[in-house]
Amino acid sequence: MRLGDLVFTPYITADVIAERVRSLALELYERVGESDPVFLVLLQGAFVFAADLMRAYPGNAEVYFTRLRSYSGTEGGEIELFTGIPPALNNRHVIIVEDIVDSGRTVFHVQEELEAYRPASVTIVALLQKKILRPNLVKADMVGFEIPEDFVVGYGLDYNEMGRGLPDIYVLKK
Ligand code: IMP
Ligand code: MG
């Protein structure tokens, strides 16, 4: 499968993803079920995962979105919130929904921003987490799949904004 100048091969099928997302939703419900949690979805990548996770979640939950932008040109890559965090998160059980945790800088930044809103609790749920040798700043509390440090696309994840709509996840061919 080709996206722009890169070739990708099948990695995790839609069936396998769907099964894992269903069990994550049940695990999440066991953790925070009776507290009417708030899903805080990190755009763009997590929108597909969040839609499936929410529909598989057996309890009441609200959903809000925030978008981050990072300046990858600069060394150390500053991350900032592109849209603010909704004030409704005060004193709520917040579930940060992320597509993939790599260095952990993105979720770390969101966690820090969230502190000012004094949520009752924060749980980070990521569909994918890369197994990296350097220490993560922040790891997800719940992870769908741990993967090697390879570049993946599909199911919301993109390569230069391509591939987000693919039902399966693909990995960059070496
Ligand atoms: P982190 O801040 O290093 O944890 O990077 C996480 C963000 O980088 C995710 O929200 C994704 O948008 C992006 N990202 C990291 N790895 C991949 C990948 O393999 N494919 C697509 N996007 C990725
Ligand atoms: Mg992302």
Coordinates of C-alpha atoms and ligand atoms in Angstrom, one line a residue:
M1 CA 0.0 0.0 0.0
R2 CA 1.4 3.4 -1.0
L3 CA 0.9 6.8 0.6
G4 CA 2.8 9.5 -1.2
D5 CA 6.4 8.4 -1.4
L6 CA 6.2 5.6 1.2
V7 CA 5.2 2.0 1.1
F8 CA 3.3 0.4 4.0
T9 CA 2.4 -3.2 4.8
P10 CA -0.6 -4.6 6.8
Y11 CA 0.0 -4.6 10.5
I12 CA -3.1 -4.8 12.7
T13 CA -6.4 -5.6 11.1
A14 CA -9.7 -3.9 11.7
D15 CA -11.1 -7.0 13.4
V16 CA -8.3 -7.2 15.9
I17 CA -8.5 -3.5 16.6
A18 CA -12.2 -3.7 17.2
E19 CA -11.9 -6.6 19.6
R20 CA -9.2 -4.8 21.6
V21 CA -11.1 -1.5 21.7
R22 CA -14.1 -3.4 23.1
S23 CA -12.1 -4.9 25.9
L24 CA -10.4 -1.5 26.6
A25 CA -13.8 0.1 27.0
L26 CA -14.9 -2.6 29.5
E27 CA -11.6 -2.2 31.5
L28 CA -12.1 1.5 31.5
Y29 CA -15.6 1.1 32.8
E30 CA -14.4 -1.0 35.6
R31 CA -11.9 1.7 36.6
V32 CA -14.2 4.8 36.4
G33 CA -17.6 3.5 35.4
E34 CA -19.9 5.0 38.0
S35 CA -18.3 8.5 37.8
D36 CA -19.7 9.7 34.5
P37 CA -16.3 10.4 33.0
V38 CA -15.3 12.9 30.4
F39 CA -13.4 11.7 27.4
L40 CA -10.9 14.4 26.3
V41 CA -9.9 13.4 22.7
L42 CA -6.6 14.6 21.3
L43 CA -7.1 15.7 17.7
Q44 CA -6.6 14.8 15.0
G45 CA -5.3 11.3 15.3
A46 CA -7.5 9.9 18.1
F47 CA -10.9 10.7 16.5
V48 CA -11.4 7.2 15.1
F49 CA -10.3 5.4 18.2
A50 CA -12.4 7.7 20.4
A51 CA -15.6 7.1 18.3
D52 CA -15.2 3.3 18.7
L53 CA -14.2 3.5 22.3
M54 CA -17.1 5.6 23.3
R55 CA -19.6 3.5 21.5
A56 CA -18.2 0.4 23.2
Y57 CA -18.3 2.1 26.6
P58 CA -21.2 0.7 28.6
G59 CA -21.8 3.7 30.9
N60 CA -22.5 7.4 30.6
A61 CA -19.6 9.6 29.3
E62 CA -19.2 13.1 27.9
V63 CA -16.8 13.9 25.1
Y64 CA -14.7 17.0 24.4
F65 CA -11.9 17.6 22.0
T66 CA -8.6 19.5 22.1
R67 CA -6.1 19.9 19.4
L68 CA -2.4 20.2 19.8
R69 CA 0.2 21.7 17.6
S70 CA 3.9 21.0 17.7
Y71 CA 6.7 22.9 16.2
S72 CA 8.7 20.0 15.0
G73 CA 11.1 22.3 13.2
T74 CA 12.7 23.4 16.5
E75 CA 14.8 21.1 18.5
G76 CA 12.9 19.7 21.5
G77 CA 9.7 20.4 19.6
E78 CA 7.5 22.7 21.6
I79 CA 3.9 21.5 22.0
E80 CA 1.0 23.8 22.6
L81 CA -2.7 23.5 22.8
F82 CA -4.3 24.8 19.6
T83 CA -7.8 24.9 21.1
G84 CA -8.3 25.4 24.9
I85 CA -9.3 22.7 27.3
P86 CA -13.1 23.0 28.0
P87 CA -13.8 24.4 31.5
A88 CA -16.3 21.6 32.1
L89 CA -13.5 19.3 33.2
N90 CA -13.3 20.8 36.7
N91 CA -13.8 18.1 39.3
R92 CA -14.5 15.4 36.7
H93 CA -12.9 12.1 36.0
V94 CA -11.0 12.8 32.8
I95 CA -10.0 10.2 30.3
I96 CA -7.3 11.5 27.9
V97 CA -7.9 9.6 24.6
E98 CA -4.8 9.4 22.4
D99 CA -4.0 7.5 19.3
I100 CA -0.3 6.7 19.9
V101 CA 2.2 7.6 22.6
D102 CA 5.7 7.8 21.3
S103 CA 8.0 10.0 23.4
G104 CA 5.1 10.8 25.8
R105 CA 5.6 14.6 25.4
T106 CA 2.1 15.1 24.0
V107 CA 0.2 13.5 26.8
F108 CA 2.6 15.0 29.3
H109 CA 1.8 18.5 28.0
V110 CA -2.0 17.8 28.2
Q111 CA -1.7 16.4 31.7
E112 CA 0.1 19.6 32.8
E113 CA -2.5 21.9 31.2
L114 CA -5.2 19.9 32.8
E115 CA -3.9 20.4 36.4
A116 CA -5.3 24.0 36.4
Y117 CA -8.8 22.6 35.9
R118 CA -8.5 20.4 39.0
P119 CA -10.0 17.3 37.5
A120 CA -11.0 14.6 40.1
S121 CA -8.7 12.1 38.3
V122 CA -6.9 11.7 35.0
T123 CA -6.5 8.4 33.1
I124 CA -4.6 8.2 29.9
V125 CA -5.8 5.7 27.3
A126 CA -3.8 5.1 24.2
L127 CA -4.6 2.7 21.3
L128 CA -0.9 2.3 20.6
Q129 CA 2.3 2.8 22.6
K130 CA 5.7 2.5 21.2
K131 CA 8.2 0.5 23.1
I132 CA 11.2 2.8 23.4
L133 CA 14.5 2.4 25.1
R134 CA 14.8 5.9 26.3
P135 CA 12.5 6.6 29.4
N136 CA 9.1 7.9 28.6
L137 CA 8.1 11.2 30.2
V138 CA 4.6 9.8 30.6
K139 CA 3.2 6.3 29.8
A140 CA -0.4 5.6 29.1
D141 CA -2.4 4.0 32.0
M142 CA -4.1 1.8 29.5
V143 CA -2.8 0.7 26.2
G144 CA -4.4 -1.2 23.3
F145 CA -1.2 -2.5 21.7
E146 CA 2.5 -2.0 22.5
I147 CA 4.4 -1.8 19.2
P148 CA 8.1 -1.4 18.2
E149 CA 9.3 2.1 17.3
D150 CA 8.1 1.9 13.7
F151 CA 6.0 4.4 11.8
V152 CA 2.3 3.4 11.5
V153 CA -0.7 4.8 9.7
G154 CA -4.5 4.1 9.5
Y155 CA -7.4 4.0 11.9
G156 CA -6.9 7.8 12.4
L157 CA -3.1 7.9 12.2
D158 CA -1.6 9.7 9.3
Y159 CA 1.4 10.2 7.2
N160 CA 1.3 13.9 6.1
E161 CA -2.5 13.8 6.6
M162 CA -2.8 10.7 4.4
G163 CA -4.2 7.4 5.5
R164 CA -6.4 8.4 8.4
G165 CA -9.5 6.7 6.9
L166 CA -7.9 3.3 6.5
P167 CA -9.8 0.7 8.6
D168 CA -6.6 -1.3 9.3
I169 CA -3.3 -0.2 10.7
Y170 CA -0.2 -0.4 8.4
V171 CA 3.5 -0.2 9.2
L172 CA 6.2 1.5 7.1
K173 CA 8.0 -1.0 5.0
K174 CA 11.7 -1.1 5.6
Ligands
IMP1 P1 4.8 11.9 21.4 O1 4.4 13.3 21.8 O2 6.2 11.7 21.0 O3 4.3 10.9 22.4 O4 4.0 11.7 20.0 C1 2.7 11.4 19.9 C2 2.1 12.0 18.7 O5 2.9 11.9 17.5 C3 0.8 11.3 18.4 O6 -0.3 12.0 18.9 C4 0.8 11.2 16.9 O7 0.1 12.3 16.3 C5 2.3 11.3 16.4 N1 2.8 10.0 16.1 C6 3.8 9.4 16.8 N2 4.1 8.2 16.2 C7 3.4 8.1 15.1 C8 3.2 7.1 14.0 O8 3.9 6.1 14.0 N3 2.3 7.4 13.0 C9 1.6 8.5 13.0 N4 1.7 9.5 14.0 C10 2.5 9.3 15.0
MG2 MG -1.9 12.7 17.8

